[in-house]
């Protein structure tokens, strides 16, 4: 039997190349490799943990679904659905809450960073990783394409699977992350911070025109050294651009640095802008096509939920029986 790949993305704003290189591109590559069964979803319940406008949320949900389809998620191969359309996600999260300690959640760096950046510490935000564990384990997912920022959350999902199995008997696999060559894309304006939808200034969006890409990469913060070199610790700005180039070209960051060792920063930035613009062109064309057919996108999402619901129901029934609910 093929390993099961699962992953989700929040409808919390416009998709940037961090989301693309960290998660979406690998989700598509894993799907197209033919070696896995894949299912992907839009985590609308997770997105309620940040401040949002209810009037804009439906558009954001459809928008993210459209982006995923444009980026290459093929609903014929991988069901694509909305998390809240499969009620078992929230139900399993509640059960997992009862086997997760406060201390485990208090250690989550993403939570601390979001609070430090001014986000309201609601209980949902604190509990975010438990819902993520439920998202994965509900389908007994084994592989999860995610960005580096989710590594700790994924560890927690493994801990939850282990605790559950130990207490109630072998039920869940321990899921592992699948990380790319650009597992953490940093902000173009502040390369010490990750590129994040909630910090639009440093984002390069999938929808950006070649002109905008050139402007943003051209103005990206680097350093005052003359030679291009890959050293994420000490030279985060230029290393971030190298990672972006590596992510889009498929080469290792070290070989990109070698390839451009004698180029000026300006020439490297031009080459990086051209590469990103070329790679995004196809996605942008497909985005336009799907964007004109909202009904079809909704149909795909409904069909996706219908396809995965029986799996979710089966797991939840098994869990309820094991924990003693009738
Ligand atoms: N900068 C990044 N580099 C690499 N991967 C990233 N991801 C997010 N930012 C980067 C990965 O994208 C997937 C979907 O992320 P998400 O939208 O569910 O949540 P997020 O990680 O919180 O993304 P943002 O952009 O930072 O959104 P906001 O600002 O709303 O919190 C995940 O696999 C994530 O790892």
PDB file of N, CA and C and ligand atoms in Angstrom, residues 7-10 12 16 18-19 21-23 43 50 110 114 128 145-150 182-186 194-199, ligand 1:
ATOM      1  N   UNK A   7      -1.550  17.310   3.988  1.00  0.00           N
ATOM      2  CA  UNK A   7      -1.090  18.639   4.405  1.00  0.00           C
ATOM      3  C   UNK A   7      -2.204  19.654   4.224  1.00  0.00           C
ATOM      4  N   UNK A   8      -2.098  20.731   4.999  1.00  0.00           N
ATOM      5  CA  UNK A   8      -3.118  21.767   4.925  1.00  0.00           C
ATOM      6  C   UNK A   8      -2.508  23.153   4.862  1.00  0.00           C
ATOM      7  N   UNK A   9      -3.330  24.103   4.455  1.00  0.00           N
ATOM      8  CA  UNK A   9      -2.876  25.499   4.384  1.00  0.00           C
ATOM      9  C   UNK A   9      -4.013  26.408   4.829  1.00  0.00           C
ATOM     10  N   UNK A  10      -3.649  27.487   5.519  1.00  0.00           N
ATOM     11  CA  UNK A  10      -4.674  28.399   6.051  1.00  0.00           C
ATOM     12  C   UNK A  10      -5.177  29.372   4.988  1.00  0.00           C
ATOM     13  N   UNK A  12      -5.673  32.475   5.081  1.00  0.00           N
ATOM     14  CA  UNK A  12      -5.515  33.672   5.919  1.00  0.00           C
ATOM     15  C   UNK A  12      -4.874  34.824   5.165  1.00  0.00           C
ATOM     16  N   UNK A  16       2.258  33.292  -0.537  1.00  0.00           N
ATOM     17  CA  UNK A  16       3.573  33.819  -0.918  1.00  0.00           C
ATOM     18  C   UNK A  16       4.512  32.666  -1.297  1.00  0.00           C
ATOM     19  N   UNK A  18       7.022  31.588   0.187  1.00  0.00           N
ATOM     20  CA  UNK A  18       7.365  30.747   1.342  1.00  0.00           C
ATOM     21  C   UNK A  18       6.379  29.592   1.427  1.00  0.00           C
ATOM     22  N   UNK A  19       5.089  29.892   1.334  1.00  0.00           N
ATOM     23  CA  UNK A  19       4.067  28.832   1.337  1.00  0.00           C
ATOM     24  C   UNK A  19       4.306  27.878   0.157  1.00  0.00           C
ATOM     25  N   UNK A  21       7.199  27.307  -1.757  1.00  0.00           N
ATOM     26  CA  UNK A  21       8.407  26.474  -1.701  1.00  0.00           C
ATOM     27  C   UNK A  21       8.407  25.565  -0.475  1.00  0.00           C
ATOM     28  N   UNK A  22       7.839  26.060   0.634  1.00  0.00           N
ATOM     29  CA  UNK A  22       7.829  25.267   1.866  1.00  0.00           C
ATOM     30  C   UNK A  22       6.845  24.114   1.799  1.00  0.00           C
ATOM     31  N   UNK A  23       5.676  24.346   1.222  1.00  0.00           N
ATOM     32  CA  UNK A  23       4.674  23.289   1.248  1.00  0.00           C
ATOM     33  C   UNK A  23       4.101  22.900  -0.124  1.00  0.00           C
ATOM     34  N   UNK A  43      -7.267  24.724   5.825  1.00  0.00           N
ATOM     35  CA  UNK A  43      -7.565  24.666   7.261  1.00  0.00           C
ATOM     36  C   UNK A  43      -8.269  25.955   7.713  1.00  0.00           C
ATOM     37  N   UNK A  50      -6.658  33.766  14.094  1.00  0.00           N
ATOM     38  CA  UNK A  50      -6.114  35.127  13.896  1.00  0.00           C
ATOM     39  C   UNK A  50      -7.271  36.060  13.581  1.00  0.00           C
ATOM     40  N   UNK A 110       6.010  28.838  17.768  1.00  0.00           N
ATOM     41  CA  UNK A 110       5.121  29.601  16.878  1.00  0.00           C
ATOM     42  C   UNK A 110       4.118  30.402  17.712  1.00  0.00           C
ATOM     43  N   UNK A 114       3.839  34.436  17.822  1.00  0.00           N
ATOM     44  CA  UNK A 114       2.612  35.141  17.417  1.00  0.00           C
ATOM     45  C   UNK A 114       2.165  36.089  18.528  1.00  0.00           C
ATOM     46  N   UNK A 128      -3.816  25.355  18.577  1.00  0.00           N
ATOM     47  CA  UNK A 128      -3.599  25.192  17.125  1.00  0.00           C
ATOM     48  C   UNK A 128      -2.898  23.865  16.770  1.00  0.00           C
ATOM     49  N   UNK A 145       4.195  17.209   3.898  1.00  0.00           N
ATOM     50  CA  UNK A 145       5.018  18.284   3.335  1.00  0.00           C
ATOM     51  C   UNK A 145       4.694  19.600   4.032  1.00  0.00           C
ATOM     52  N   UNK A 146       5.673  20.149   4.713  1.00  0.00           N
ATOM     53  CA  UNK A 146       5.470  21.414   5.459  1.00  0.00           C
ATOM     54  C   UNK A 146       6.737  22.243   5.433  1.00  0.00           C
ATOM     55  N   UNK A 147       6.595  23.513   5.784  1.00  0.00           N
ATOM     56  CA  UNK A 147       7.754  24.379   5.959  1.00  0.00           C
ATOM     57  C   UNK A 147       8.404  24.082   7.303  1.00  0.00           C
ATOM     58  N   UNK A 148       9.633  24.533   7.405  1.00  0.00           N
ATOM     59  CA  UNK A 148      10.443  24.330   8.620  1.00  0.00           C
ATOM     60  C   UNK A 148       9.748  24.884   9.872  1.00  0.00           C
ATOM     61  N   UNK A 149       8.944  25.949   9.700  1.00  0.00           N
ATOM     62  CA  UNK A 149       8.274  26.572  10.852  1.00  0.00           C
ATOM     63  C   UNK A 149       7.300  25.606  11.541  1.00  0.00           C
ATOM     64  N   UNK A 150       6.900  24.564  10.823  1.00  0.00           N
ATOM     65  CA  UNK A 150       5.924  23.624  11.395  1.00  0.00           C
ATOM     66  C   UNK A 150       6.585  22.392  12.011  1.00  0.00           C
ATOM     67  N   UNK A 182      14.195  24.745   0.242  1.00  0.00           N
ATOM     68  CA  UNK A 182      13.975  26.068   0.837  1.00  0.00           C
ATOM     69  C   UNK A 182      12.922  25.922   1.937  1.00  0.00           C
ATOM     70  N   UNK A 183      13.286  25.206   3.027  1.00  0.00           N
ATOM     71  CA  UNK A 183      12.270  24.887   4.029  1.00  0.00           C
ATOM     72  C   UNK A 183      11.808  26.100   4.832  1.00  0.00           C
ATOM     73  N   UNK A 184      12.623  27.170   4.856  1.00  0.00           N
ATOM     74  CA  UNK A 184      12.198  28.371   5.572  1.00  0.00           C
ATOM     75  C   UNK A 184      12.602  29.587   4.748  1.00  0.00           C
ATOM     76  N   UNK A 185      11.647  30.137   4.022  1.00  0.00           N
ATOM     77  CA  UNK A 185      11.924  31.328   3.227  1.00  0.00           C
ATOM     78  C   UNK A 185      11.764  32.532   4.141  1.00  0.00           C
ATOM     79  N   UNK A 186      12.754  33.411   4.113  1.00  0.00           N
ATOM     80  CA  UNK A 186      12.737  34.549   5.032  1.00  0.00           C
ATOM     81  C   UNK A 186      12.154  35.785   4.342  1.00  0.00           C
ATOM     82  N   UNK A 194      10.732  34.961   9.283  1.00  0.00           N
ATOM     83  CA  UNK A 194      10.230  34.179   8.153  1.00  0.00           C
ATOM     84  C   UNK A 194       9.251  35.013   7.319  1.00  0.00           C
ATOM     85  N   UNK A 195       9.217  34.721   6.035  1.00  0.00           N
ATOM     86  CA  UNK A 195       8.222  35.365   5.175  1.00  0.00           C
ATOM     87  C   UNK A 195       6.863  34.896   5.667  1.00  0.00           C
ATOM     88  N   UNK A 196       5.960  35.830   5.936  1.00  0.00           N
ATOM     89  CA  UNK A 196       4.706  35.471   6.577  1.00  0.00           C
ATOM     90  C   UNK A 196       3.567  36.327   6.032  1.00  0.00           C
ATOM     91  N   UNK A 197       2.418  35.677   5.823  1.00  0.00           N
ATOM     92  CA  UNK A 197       1.256  36.409   5.288  1.00  0.00           C
ATOM     93  C   UNK A 197       0.932  37.613   6.159  1.00  0.00           C
ATOM     94  N   UNK A 198       1.193  37.465   7.468  1.00  0.00           N
ATOM     95  CA  UNK A 198       0.849  38.572   8.374  1.00  0.00           C
ATOM     96  C   UNK A 198       1.876  39.704   8.343  1.00  0.00           C
ATOM     97  N   UNK A 199       2.961  39.553   7.544  1.00  0.00           N
ATOM     98  CA  UNK A 199       3.920  40.663   7.376  1.00  0.00           C
ATOM     99  C   UNK A 199       4.092  40.931   5.874  1.00  0.00           C
TER     100      UNK A 199
HETATM  101  N1  LIG B   1       8.347  31.494   5.148  1.00  0.00           N
HETATM  102  C1  LIG B   1       8.040  30.227   4.928  1.00  0.00           C
HETATM  103  N2  LIG B   1       8.968  29.386   4.419  1.00  0.00           N
HETATM  104  C2  LIG B   1       8.670  28.081   4.168  1.00  0.00           C
HETATM  105  N3  LIG B   1       7.445  27.548   4.390  1.00  0.00           N
HETATM  106  C3  LIG B   1       6.495  28.352   4.897  1.00  0.00           C
HETATM  107  N4  LIG B   1       5.209  28.148   5.219  1.00  0.00           N
HETATM  108  C4  LIG B   1       4.667  29.298   5.682  1.00  0.00           C
HETATM  109  N5  LIG B   1       5.581  30.282   5.670  1.00  0.00           N
HETATM  110  C5  LIG B   1       6.735  29.715   5.193  1.00  0.00           C
HETATM  111  C6  LIG B   1       4.538  26.861   5.064  1.00  0.00           C
HETATM  112  O1  LIG B   1       3.353  27.073   4.306  1.00  0.00           O
HETATM  113  C7  LIG B   1       2.392  26.116   4.722  1.00  0.00           C
HETATM  114  C8  LIG B   1       1.073  26.801   4.925  1.00  0.00           C
HETATM  115  O2  LIG B   1       1.200  27.743   5.958  1.00  0.00           O
HETATM  116  P1  LIG B   1      -0.079  28.296   6.664  1.00  0.00           P
HETATM  117  O3  LIG B   1      -0.717  29.312   5.852  1.00  0.00           O
HETATM  118  O4  LIG B   1      -0.960  27.190   7.044  1.00  0.00           O
HETATM  119  O5  LIG B   1       0.441  28.907   8.012  1.00  0.00           O
HETATM  120  P2  LIG B   1       1.693  29.740   8.400  1.00  0.00           P
HETATM  121  O6  LIG B   1       2.882  28.852   8.539  1.00  0.00           O
HETATM  122  O7  LIG B   1       1.321  30.453   9.630  1.00  0.00           O
HETATM  123  O8  LIG B   1       1.918  30.730   7.167  1.00  0.00           O
HETATM  124  P3  LIG B   1       2.128  32.258   7.213  1.00  0.00           P
HETATM  125  O9  LIG B   1       2.406  32.746   5.866  1.00  0.00           O
HETATM  126  O10 LIG B   1       3.143  32.609   8.253  1.00  0.00           O
HETATM  127  O11 LIG B   1       0.706  32.786   7.615  1.00  0.00           O
HETATM  128  P4  LIG B   1       0.247  33.677   8.820  1.00  0.00           P
HETATM  129  O12 LIG B   1       0.996  34.951   8.715  1.00  0.00           O
HETATM  130  O13 LIG B   1      -1.216  33.800   8.579  1.00  0.00           O
HETATM  131  O14 LIG B   1       0.567  32.922  10.082  1.00  0.00           O
HETATM  132  C9  LIG B   1       2.925  25.433   5.986  1.00  0.00           C
HETATM  133  O15 LIG B   1       3.390  24.148   5.640  1.00  0.00           O
HETATM  134  C10 LIG B   1       4.053  26.310   6.394  1.00  0.00           C
HETATM  135  O16 LIG B   1       5.072  25.569   7.023  1.00  0.00           O
END
